[in-house]
């Protein structure tokens, strides 16, 4: 099976790595629309047009068996249009994990940390009404956190104070109660997991949806054919062209090699079994 994992930038790597670890026998391709990063800053109509266009080109060129939209900002808006445009092709989206957060919270004070776009969506507000009606939910649109995660991945020094400022509104106290669960509603944020834990004013459970997304892929494609093993090397495509040497190095930690779409389609891509596709 060929699985395409798509995001605006590097956040989808947090999802890619869980799927790659679980499905060693499948062929994974990572694609980042970094030319349009950050999606969180785009108006809704522009974002729909962009994602439907770029994902459509990738689907036409690569013929995946399943597409993971590893981006909350896009998934909360474009899953409907994508499914309408590609009937029969399964899409797995990434949407704020509000249901498990409400189930896990003891204080009934939860926060949803996402891009300004994601927290403003009707989709997100509907999840809050449907699953967290008995919780006090604080929606936090972080203007810079996805970009800080990108800089961190590219090897730049990101000051603690910058991260602390972005997450501060998530931590709410109401009398004796205080926030105990924070939904990471942007796939970039788990790239900063260690720092998010260290910079929290008090300990909270951060919910990273990546394991649930990997399980959803298994539900749709069936159990993996090969036993879990070290992920095989896979290709990473960037709409901006070639990423920096520092980023190419960081991608190797995810067993990804930078390729172009032209290379991907001109050369036969090897399947897990080693035979040309
Ligand atoms: N990774 C994306 C998400 O999950 C957002 C980053 C961006 O603003 O492009 O929402």
PDB file of C-alpha atoms and ligand atoms in Angstrom:
ATOM      1  CA  UNK A   1       0.000   0.000   0.000  1.00  0.00           C
ATOM      2  CA  UNK A   2       1.192   3.517  -0.776  1.00  0.00           C
ATOM      3  CA  UNK A   3       0.346   6.063   1.941  1.00  0.00           C
ATOM      4  CA  UNK A   4       0.754   9.803   1.364  1.00  0.00           C
ATOM      5  CA  UNK A   5       1.187  11.916   4.514  1.00  0.00           C
ATOM      6  CA  UNK A   6       0.570  15.613   3.827  1.00  0.00           C
ATOM      7  CA  UNK A   7       1.065  18.787   5.902  1.00  0.00           C
ATOM      8  CA  UNK A   8       1.927  22.441   5.395  1.00  0.00           C
ATOM      9  CA  UNK A   9       5.407  21.840   6.778  1.00  0.00           C
ATOM     10  CA  UNK A  10       7.183  19.598   9.261  1.00  0.00           C
ATOM     11  CA  UNK A  11       4.363  18.985  11.755  1.00  0.00           C
ATOM     12  CA  UNK A  12       3.072  15.991   9.851  1.00  0.00           C
ATOM     13  CA  UNK A  13       6.339  14.227  10.701  1.00  0.00           C
ATOM     14  CA  UNK A  14       4.913  13.565  14.181  1.00  0.00           C
ATOM     15  CA  UNK A  15       2.129  11.584  12.477  1.00  0.00           C
ATOM     16  CA  UNK A  16       4.377  10.087   9.790  1.00  0.00           C
ATOM     17  CA  UNK A  17       6.690   8.552  12.372  1.00  0.00           C
ATOM     18  CA  UNK A  18       3.852   6.706  14.146  1.00  0.00           C
ATOM     19  CA  UNK A  19       2.442   5.330  10.880  1.00  0.00           C
ATOM     20  CA  UNK A  20       5.907   4.386   9.581  1.00  0.00           C
ATOM     21  CA  UNK A  21       6.690   2.505  12.799  1.00  0.00           C
ATOM     22  CA  UNK A  22       3.411   0.579  12.625  1.00  0.00           C
ATOM     23  CA  UNK A  23       3.366  -0.197   8.898  1.00  0.00           C
ATOM     24  CA  UNK A  24       6.863  -1.321   7.995  1.00  0.00           C
ATOM     25  CA  UNK A  25       5.600  -3.234   4.945  1.00  0.00           C
ATOM     26  CA  UNK A  26       3.924  -0.257   3.293  1.00  0.00           C
ATOM     27  CA  UNK A  27       5.359   2.537   1.207  1.00  0.00           C
ATOM     28  CA  UNK A  28       5.095   5.963   2.831  1.00  0.00           C
ATOM     29  CA  UNK A  29       5.634   9.324   1.158  1.00  0.00           C
ATOM     30  CA  UNK A  30       5.851  12.591   3.098  1.00  0.00           C
ATOM     31  CA  UNK A  31       4.770  15.789   1.340  1.00  0.00           C
ATOM     32  CA  UNK A  32       5.028  19.313   2.772  1.00  0.00           C
ATOM     33  CA  UNK A  33       3.390  22.319   1.140  1.00  0.00           C
ATOM     34  CA  UNK A  34       6.026  24.529   2.714  1.00  0.00           C
ATOM     35  CA  UNK A  35       5.713  27.096  -0.082  1.00  0.00           C
ATOM     36  CA  UNK A  36       2.388  28.094   1.523  1.00  0.00           C
ATOM     37  CA  UNK A  37       3.432  27.671   5.192  1.00  0.00           C
ATOM     38  CA  UNK A  38       1.882  28.619   7.602  1.00  0.00           C
ATOM     39  CA  UNK A  39      -1.623  27.436   6.716  1.00  0.00           C
ATOM     40  CA  UNK A  40      -2.820  28.942  10.011  1.00  0.00           C
ATOM     41  CA  UNK A  41      -2.469  32.402   8.506  1.00  0.00           C
ATOM     42  CA  UNK A  42      -4.520  31.711   5.330  1.00  0.00           C
ATOM     43  CA  UNK A  43      -8.151  32.770   4.886  1.00  0.00           C
ATOM     44  CA  UNK A  44     -10.536  29.808   4.675  1.00  0.00           C
ATOM     45  CA  UNK A  45     -11.365  30.086   0.954  1.00  0.00           C
ATOM     46  CA  UNK A  46      -7.697  30.461   0.013  1.00  0.00           C
ATOM     47  CA  UNK A  47      -6.751  27.444   2.145  1.00  0.00           C
ATOM     48  CA  UNK A  48      -9.411  25.216   0.557  1.00  0.00           C
ATOM     49  CA  UNK A  49      -8.269  26.198  -2.929  1.00  0.00           C
ATOM     50  CA  UNK A  50      -4.600  25.656  -2.038  1.00  0.00           C
ATOM     51  CA  UNK A  51      -4.971  22.245  -0.388  1.00  0.00           C
ATOM     52  CA  UNK A  52      -7.418  20.862  -2.962  1.00  0.00           C
ATOM     53  CA  UNK A  53      -5.020  22.002  -5.717  1.00  0.00           C
ATOM     54  CA  UNK A  54      -1.712  20.795  -4.251  1.00  0.00           C
ATOM     55  CA  UNK A  55      -3.093  17.536  -2.824  1.00  0.00           C
ATOM     56  CA  UNK A  56      -4.830  16.930  -6.172  1.00  0.00           C
ATOM     57  CA  UNK A  57      -1.517  17.250  -8.040  1.00  0.00           C
ATOM     58  CA  UNK A  58       0.216  14.893  -5.617  1.00  0.00           C
ATOM     59  CA  UNK A  59      -2.591  12.356  -5.878  1.00  0.00           C
ATOM     60  CA  UNK A  60      -2.512  12.481  -9.687  1.00  0.00           C
ATOM     61  CA  UNK A  61       1.284  12.062  -9.760  1.00  0.00           C
ATOM     62  CA  UNK A  62       1.704   9.471  -7.008  1.00  0.00           C
ATOM     63  CA  UNK A  63      -1.551   7.454  -7.032  1.00  0.00           C
ATOM     64  CA  UNK A  64      -1.623   6.772  -3.264  1.00  0.00           C
ATOM     65  CA  UNK A  65      -3.963   4.152  -1.761  1.00  0.00           C
ATOM     66  CA  UNK A  66      -4.687   6.394   1.240  1.00  0.00           C
ATOM     67  CA  UNK A  67      -3.981  10.034   2.106  1.00  0.00           C
ATOM     68  CA  UNK A  68      -3.395  11.354   5.618  1.00  0.00           C
ATOM     69  CA  UNK A  69      -3.996  15.081   5.986  1.00  0.00           C
ATOM     70  CA  UNK A  70      -1.644  15.479   8.950  1.00  0.00           C
ATOM     71  CA  UNK A  71      -2.727  19.037   9.618  1.00  0.00           C
ATOM     72  CA  UNK A  72      -5.561  20.255  11.836  1.00  0.00           C
ATOM     73  CA  UNK A  73      -5.716  23.643  10.141  1.00  0.00           C
ATOM     74  CA  UNK A  74      -6.455  21.955   6.803  1.00  0.00           C
ATOM     75  CA  UNK A  75      -8.456  18.941   8.046  1.00  0.00           C
ATOM     76  CA  UNK A  76     -11.019  21.078   9.885  1.00  0.00           C
ATOM     77  CA  UNK A  77     -11.870  22.658   6.535  1.00  0.00           C
ATOM     78  CA  UNK A  78     -10.956  20.619   3.480  1.00  0.00           C
ATOM     79  CA  UNK A  79     -11.769  16.966   4.164  1.00  0.00           C
ATOM     80  CA  UNK A  80     -15.234  17.383   2.622  1.00  0.00           C
ATOM     81  CA  UNK A  81     -14.014  19.008  -0.607  1.00  0.00           C
ATOM     82  CA  UNK A  82     -11.152  16.469  -0.933  1.00  0.00           C
ATOM     83  CA  UNK A  83     -13.471  13.486  -0.502  1.00  0.00           C
ATOM     84  CA  UNK A  84     -15.891  14.959  -3.034  1.00  0.00           C
ATOM     85  CA  UNK A  85     -13.062  15.475  -5.534  1.00  0.00           C
ATOM     86  CA  UNK A  86     -11.551  11.983  -5.073  1.00  0.00           C
ATOM     87  CA  UNK A  87     -14.396   9.561  -4.446  1.00  0.00           C
ATOM     88  CA  UNK A  88     -13.175   6.108  -3.468  1.00  0.00           C
ATOM     89  CA  UNK A  89      -9.822   7.338  -2.127  1.00  0.00           C
ATOM     90  CA  UNK A  90      -9.701   7.097   1.681  1.00  0.00           C
ATOM     91  CA  UNK A  91      -8.628  10.248   3.542  1.00  0.00           C
ATOM     92  CA  UNK A  92      -7.651  10.292   7.204  1.00  0.00           C
ATOM     93  CA  UNK A  93      -7.823  13.720   8.790  1.00  0.00           C
ATOM     94  CA  UNK A  94      -6.341  15.185  11.944  1.00  0.00           C
ATOM     95  CA  UNK A  95      -8.869  17.093  14.027  1.00  0.00           C
ATOM     96  CA  UNK A  96      -8.619  18.400  17.613  1.00  0.00           C
ATOM     97  CA  UNK A  97      -8.728  15.496  20.119  1.00  0.00           C
ATOM     98  CA  UNK A  98     -11.446  17.100  22.242  1.00  0.00           C
ATOM     99  CA  UNK A  99     -13.355  13.882  22.950  1.00  0.00           C
ATOM    100  CA  UNK A 100     -10.408  12.057  24.617  1.00  0.00           C
ATOM    101  CA  UNK A 101      -9.449  15.251  26.434  1.00  0.00           C
ATOM    102  CA  UNK A 102     -12.912  15.554  27.985  1.00  0.00           C
ATOM    103  CA  UNK A 103     -12.813  11.872  28.913  1.00  0.00           C
ATOM    104  CA  UNK A 104      -9.429  12.264  30.635  1.00  0.00           C
ATOM    105  CA  UNK A 105      -9.973  15.527  32.528  1.00  0.00           C
ATOM    106  CA  UNK A 106     -10.669  15.344  36.239  1.00  0.00           C
ATOM    107  CA  UNK A 107     -10.794  19.113  36.852  1.00  0.00           C
ATOM    108  CA  UNK A 108     -13.144  19.614  33.851  1.00  0.00           C
ATOM    109  CA  UNK A 109     -10.903  22.489  32.732  1.00  0.00           C
ATOM    110  CA  UNK A 110      -9.351  21.684  29.364  1.00  0.00           C
ATOM    111  CA  UNK A 111      -7.534  23.774  26.766  1.00  0.00           C
ATOM    112  CA  UNK A 112      -7.207  23.355  23.017  1.00  0.00           C
ATOM    113  CA  UNK A 113      -3.919  24.691  21.627  1.00  0.00           C
ATOM    114  CA  UNK A 114      -3.955  25.140  17.844  1.00  0.00           C
ATOM    115  CA  UNK A 115      -3.332  27.649  15.099  1.00  0.00           C
ATOM    116  CA  UNK A 116      -5.575  30.737  15.063  1.00  0.00           C
ATOM    117  CA  UNK A 117      -7.334  29.157  12.070  1.00  0.00           C
ATOM    118  CA  UNK A 118      -8.067  25.833  13.771  1.00  0.00           C
ATOM    119  CA  UNK A 119      -9.526  27.270  16.974  1.00  0.00           C
ATOM    120  CA  UNK A 120     -11.772  29.659  15.004  1.00  0.00           C
ATOM    121  CA  UNK A 121     -13.292  26.883  12.842  1.00  0.00           C
ATOM    122  CA  UNK A 122     -16.966  25.908  13.131  1.00  0.00           C
ATOM    123  CA  UNK A 123     -15.695  22.314  13.080  1.00  0.00           C
ATOM    124  CA  UNK A 124     -13.710  22.819  16.302  1.00  0.00           C
ATOM    125  CA  UNK A 125     -16.548  24.659  18.049  1.00  0.00           C
ATOM    126  CA  UNK A 126     -18.909  21.816  17.119  1.00  0.00           C
ATOM    127  CA  UNK A 127     -16.511  19.242  18.650  1.00  0.00           C
ATOM    128  CA  UNK A 128     -16.504  21.266  21.873  1.00  0.00           C
ATOM    129  CA  UNK A 129     -20.319  21.364  21.992  1.00  0.00           C
ATOM    130  CA  UNK A 130     -20.636  17.674  21.121  1.00  0.00           C
ATOM    131  CA  UNK A 131     -17.994  16.159  23.401  1.00  0.00           C
ATOM    132  CA  UNK A 132     -17.049  18.660  26.095  1.00  0.00           C
ATOM    133  CA  UNK A 133     -20.350  20.266  27.031  1.00  0.00           C
ATOM    134  CA  UNK A 134     -19.671  19.710  30.744  1.00  0.00           C
ATOM    135  CA  UNK A 135     -16.110  21.113  30.626  1.00  0.00           C
ATOM    136  CA  UNK A 136     -14.807  24.661  30.632  1.00  0.00           C
ATOM    137  CA  UNK A 137     -12.888  24.724  27.351  1.00  0.00           C
ATOM    138  CA  UNK A 138     -10.297  27.404  26.614  1.00  0.00           C
ATOM    139  CA  UNK A 139      -9.484  27.713  22.902  1.00  0.00           C
ATOM    140  CA  UNK A 140      -5.979  29.080  22.376  1.00  0.00           C
ATOM    141  CA  UNK A 141      -4.896  30.201  18.908  1.00  0.00           C
ATOM    142  CA  UNK A 142      -1.097  30.358  19.062  1.00  0.00           C
ATOM    143  CA  UNK A 143       0.165  32.788  16.430  1.00  0.00           C
ATOM    144  CA  UNK A 144       3.822  31.694  16.380  1.00  0.00           C
ATOM    145  CA  UNK A 145       4.140  28.208  17.851  1.00  0.00           C
ATOM    146  CA  UNK A 146       4.075  26.228  14.563  1.00  0.00           C
ATOM    147  CA  UNK A 147       6.816  28.450  13.173  1.00  0.00           C
ATOM    148  CA  UNK A 148       8.874  28.052  16.361  1.00  0.00           C
ATOM    149  CA  UNK A 149       8.551  24.256  15.991  1.00  0.00           C
ATOM    150  CA  UNK A 150       9.822  24.537  12.395  1.00  0.00           C
ATOM    151  CA  UNK A 151      12.798  26.635  13.517  1.00  0.00           C
ATOM    152  CA  UNK A 152      13.598  24.141  16.276  1.00  0.00           C
ATOM    153  CA  UNK A 153      13.531  21.281  13.733  1.00  0.00           C
ATOM    154  CA  UNK A 154      15.809  23.215  11.406  1.00  0.00           C
ATOM    155  CA  UNK A 155      18.375  23.520  14.210  1.00  0.00           C
ATOM    156  CA  UNK A 156      17.798  27.187  15.169  1.00  0.00           C
ATOM    157  CA  UNK A 157      17.899  28.259  18.813  1.00  0.00           C
ATOM    158  CA  UNK A 158      14.350  28.964  20.028  1.00  0.00           C
ATOM    159  CA  UNK A 159      14.191  30.778  23.380  1.00  0.00           C
ATOM    160  CA  UNK A 160      12.129  29.202  26.163  1.00  0.00           C
ATOM    161  CA  UNK A 161      10.368  32.512  26.759  1.00  0.00           C
ATOM    162  CA  UNK A 162       8.929  32.489  23.232  1.00  0.00           C
ATOM    163  CA  UNK A 163       7.398  29.042  23.716  1.00  0.00           C
ATOM    164  CA  UNK A 164       6.230  29.874  27.253  1.00  0.00           C
ATOM    165  CA  UNK A 165       4.367  32.969  25.982  1.00  0.00           C
ATOM    166  CA  UNK A 166       2.534  30.947  23.334  1.00  0.00           C
ATOM    167  CA  UNK A 167       1.315  28.273  25.757  1.00  0.00           C
ATOM    168  CA  UNK A 168       0.591  30.534  28.773  1.00  0.00           C
ATOM    169  CA  UNK A 169      -3.130  31.146  27.951  1.00  0.00           C
ATOM    170  CA  UNK A 170      -3.737  27.365  28.151  1.00  0.00           C
ATOM    171  CA  UNK A 171      -3.154  27.356  31.900  1.00  0.00           C
ATOM    172  CA  UNK A 172      -6.315  28.489  33.644  1.00  0.00           C
ATOM    173  CA  UNK A 173      -7.201  28.502  37.355  1.00  0.00           C
ATOM    174  CA  UNK A 174     -10.793  28.703  38.592  1.00  0.00           C
ATOM    175  CA  UNK A 175     -10.871  28.634  42.393  1.00  0.00           C
ATOM    176  CA  UNK A 176      -9.571  25.213  43.442  1.00  0.00           C
ATOM    177  CA  UNK A 177      -9.613  23.875  39.870  1.00  0.00           C
ATOM    178  CA  UNK A 178      -6.953  24.237  37.231  1.00  0.00           C
ATOM    179  CA  UNK A 179      -6.412  23.007  33.669  1.00  0.00           C
ATOM    180  CA  UNK A 180      -5.284  19.385  33.655  1.00  0.00           C
ATOM    181  CA  UNK A 181      -5.473  18.453  29.934  1.00  0.00           C
ATOM    182  CA  UNK A 182      -4.185  20.371  26.896  1.00  0.00           C
ATOM    183  CA  UNK A 183      -5.062  19.162  23.388  1.00  0.00           C
ATOM    184  CA  UNK A 184      -2.200  19.597  20.932  1.00  0.00           C
ATOM    185  CA  UNK A 185      -4.420  20.593  18.001  1.00  0.00           C
ATOM    186  CA  UNK A 186      -1.568  21.252  15.599  1.00  0.00           C
ATOM    187  CA  UNK A 187       0.712  18.474  14.432  1.00  0.00           C
ATOM    188  CA  UNK A 188       3.750  20.740  14.772  1.00  0.00           C
ATOM    189  CA  UNK A 189       3.513  20.992  18.549  1.00  0.00           C
ATOM    190  CA  UNK A 190       4.635  17.454  19.509  1.00  0.00           C
ATOM    191  CA  UNK A 191       7.952  18.352  17.819  1.00  0.00           C
ATOM    192  CA  UNK A 192       8.434  20.524  20.936  1.00  0.00           C
ATOM    193  CA  UNK A 193       7.095  17.911  23.384  1.00  0.00           C
ATOM    194  CA  UNK A 194       9.980  17.970  25.829  1.00  0.00           C
ATOM    195  CA  UNK A 195       9.927  21.773  26.049  1.00  0.00           C
ATOM    196  CA  UNK A 196       6.145  21.981  26.336  1.00  0.00           C
ATOM    197  CA  UNK A 197       6.352  19.658  29.351  1.00  0.00           C
ATOM    198  CA  UNK A 198       9.226  21.553  30.932  1.00  0.00           C
ATOM    199  CA  UNK A 199       7.705  25.008  30.387  1.00  0.00           C
ATOM    200  CA  UNK A 200       4.214  24.169  31.688  1.00  0.00           C
ATOM    201  CA  UNK A 201       3.485  26.205  34.861  1.00  0.00           C
ATOM    202  CA  UNK A 202       2.115  22.969  36.370  1.00  0.00           C
ATOM    203  CA  UNK A 203       1.988  19.399  35.072  1.00  0.00           C
ATOM    204  CA  UNK A 204      -0.785  18.662  32.552  1.00  0.00           C
ATOM    205  CA  UNK A 205      -1.534  15.835  30.130  1.00  0.00           C
ATOM    206  CA  UNK A 206      -0.786  16.991  26.606  1.00  0.00           C
ATOM    207  CA  UNK A 207      -2.812  14.973  24.062  1.00  0.00           C
ATOM    208  CA  UNK A 208      -0.964  14.128  20.846  1.00  0.00           C
ATOM    209  CA  UNK A 209      -3.396  12.571  18.346  1.00  0.00           C
ATOM    210  CA  UNK A 210      -0.730  10.781  16.267  1.00  0.00           C
ATOM    211  CA  UNK A 211      -1.202   7.277  17.773  1.00  0.00           C
ATOM    212  CA  UNK A 212      -4.971   7.483  17.165  1.00  0.00           C
ATOM    213  CA  UNK A 213      -4.360   8.539  13.555  1.00  0.00           C
ATOM    214  CA  UNK A 214      -2.048   5.557  13.007  1.00  0.00           C
ATOM    215  CA  UNK A 215      -4.773   3.259  14.398  1.00  0.00           C
ATOM    216  CA  UNK A 216      -7.311   4.808  12.001  1.00  0.00           C
ATOM    217  CA  UNK A 217      -4.985   4.046   9.076  1.00  0.00           C
ATOM    218  CA  UNK A 218      -4.889   0.403  10.228  1.00  0.00           C
ATOM    219  CA  UNK A 219      -8.707   0.314  10.400  1.00  0.00           C
ATOM    220  CA  UNK A 220      -9.003   1.532   6.815  1.00  0.00           C
ATOM    221  CA  UNK A 221      -6.156  -0.464   5.232  1.00  0.00           C
ATOM    222  CA  UNK A 222      -6.356  -3.549   7.409  1.00  0.00           C
ATOM    223  CA  UNK A 223      -3.657  -4.787   9.756  1.00  0.00           C
ATOM    224  CA  UNK A 224      -0.055  -4.278   8.597  1.00  0.00           C
ATOM    225  CA  UNK A 225       1.283  -7.197   6.536  1.00  0.00           C
ATOM    226  CA  UNK A 226       4.814  -6.951   7.963  1.00  0.00           C
ATOM    227  CA  UNK A 227       5.866  -7.081  11.611  1.00  0.00           C
ATOM    228  CA  UNK A 228       6.922  -3.725  13.083  1.00  0.00           C
ATOM    229  CA  UNK A 229      10.599  -3.022  12.449  1.00  0.00           C
ATOM    230  CA  UNK A 230      12.894  -0.082  11.917  1.00  0.00           C
ATOM    231  CA  UNK A 231      11.139   2.222   9.387  1.00  0.00           C
ATOM    232  CA  UNK A 232      12.508   1.927   5.858  1.00  0.00           C
ATOM    233  CA  UNK A 233      13.860   5.003   4.142  1.00  0.00           C
ATOM    234  CA  UNK A 234      11.109   7.012   2.450  1.00  0.00           C
ATOM    235  CA  UNK A 235      10.893  10.114   0.243  1.00  0.00           C
ATOM    236  CA  UNK A 236      10.050  13.627   1.453  1.00  0.00           C
ATOM    237  CA  UNK A 237       8.726  16.184  -1.051  1.00  0.00           C
ATOM    238  CA  UNK A 238       8.662  19.970  -0.547  1.00  0.00           C
ATOM    239  CA  UNK A 239       6.629  22.364  -2.685  1.00  0.00           C
ATOM    240  CA  UNK A 240       9.244  25.100  -2.165  1.00  0.00           C
ATOM    241  CA  UNK A 241      11.939  22.988  -3.834  1.00  0.00           C
ATOM    242  CA  UNK A 242      15.008  21.885  -1.916  1.00  0.00           C
ATOM    243  CA  UNK A 243      15.084  22.433   1.845  1.00  0.00           C
ATOM    244  CA  UNK A 244      18.264  23.473   3.681  1.00  0.00           C
ATOM    245  CA  UNK A 245      21.077  21.067   4.494  1.00  0.00           C
ATOM    246  CA  UNK A 246      20.186  21.349   8.209  1.00  0.00           C
ATOM    247  CA  UNK A 247      16.618  20.269   7.484  1.00  0.00           C
ATOM    248  CA  UNK A 248      17.723  17.420   5.220  1.00  0.00           C
ATOM    249  CA  UNK A 249      19.859  16.227   8.140  1.00  0.00           C
ATOM    250  CA  UNK A 250      16.909  16.477  10.558  1.00  0.00           C
ATOM    251  CA  UNK A 251      14.737  14.493   8.120  1.00  0.00           C
ATOM    252  CA  UNK A 252      17.223  11.633   8.222  1.00  0.00           C
ATOM    253  CA  UNK A 253      16.213  11.108  11.866  1.00  0.00           C
ATOM    254  CA  UNK A 254      12.798  10.173  10.438  1.00  0.00           C
ATOM    255  CA  UNK A 255      14.437   7.968   7.761  1.00  0.00           C
ATOM    256  CA  UNK A 256      13.347  10.465   5.083  1.00  0.00           C
ATOM    257  CA  UNK A 257      15.356  11.517   2.038  1.00  0.00           C
ATOM    258  CA  UNK A 258      14.495  14.706   0.140  1.00  0.00           C
ATOM    259  CA  UNK A 259      13.226  13.939  -3.368  1.00  0.00           C
ATOM    260  CA  UNK A 260      11.326  15.844  -6.073  1.00  0.00           C
ATOM    261  CA  UNK A 261       7.982  14.814  -7.519  1.00  0.00           C
ATOM    262  CA  UNK A 262       9.656  14.503 -10.923  1.00  0.00           C
ATOM    263  CA  UNK A 263      12.135  11.978  -9.528  1.00  0.00           C
ATOM    264  CA  UNK A 264       9.311  10.097  -7.857  1.00  0.00           C
ATOM    265  CA  UNK A 265       7.343   9.639 -11.029  1.00  0.00           C
ATOM    266  CA  UNK A 266      10.206   9.179 -13.519  1.00  0.00           C
ATOM    267  CA  UNK A 267      11.856   6.380 -11.529  1.00  0.00           C
ATOM    268  CA  UNK A 268       9.964   3.223 -10.599  1.00  0.00           C
ATOM    269  CA  UNK A 269       9.314   3.424  -6.859  1.00  0.00           C
ATOM    270  CA  UNK A 270      10.212   0.247  -5.019  1.00  0.00           C
ATOM    271  CA  UNK A 271       7.595  -1.508  -2.958  1.00  0.00           C
ATOM    272  CA  UNK A 272       8.314  -3.153   0.375  1.00  0.00           C
ATOM    273  CA  UNK A 273       8.981  -6.432  -1.415  1.00  0.00           C
ATOM    274  CA  UNK A 274      11.589  -4.712  -3.564  1.00  0.00           C
ATOM    275  CA  UNK A 275       9.748  -5.070  -6.859  1.00  0.00           C
ATOM    276  CA  UNK A 276       8.976  -2.039  -9.058  1.00  0.00           C
ATOM    277  CA  UNK A 277       5.498  -0.677  -8.509  1.00  0.00           C
TER     278      UNK A 277
HETATM  279  N1  LIG B   1       0.602  21.440  11.207  1.00  0.00           N
HETATM  280  C1  LIG B   1      -0.522  22.299  11.026  1.00  0.00           C
HETATM  281  C2  LIG B   1      -1.690  21.872  11.916  1.00  0.00           C
HETATM  282  O1  LIG B   1      -1.762  20.741  12.381  1.00  0.00           O
HETATM  283  C3  LIG B   1      -0.405  23.800  11.104  1.00  0.00           C
HETATM  284  C4  LIG B   1       0.742  24.605  10.799  1.00  0.00           C
HETATM  285  C5  LIG B   1       0.442  25.774   9.867  1.00  0.00           C
HETATM  286  O2  LIG B   1      -0.047  26.818  10.323  1.00  0.00           O
HETATM  287  O3  LIG B   1       0.684  25.586   8.676  1.00  0.00           O
HETATM  288  O4  LIG B   1      -2.576  22.640  12.148  1.00  0.00           O
END
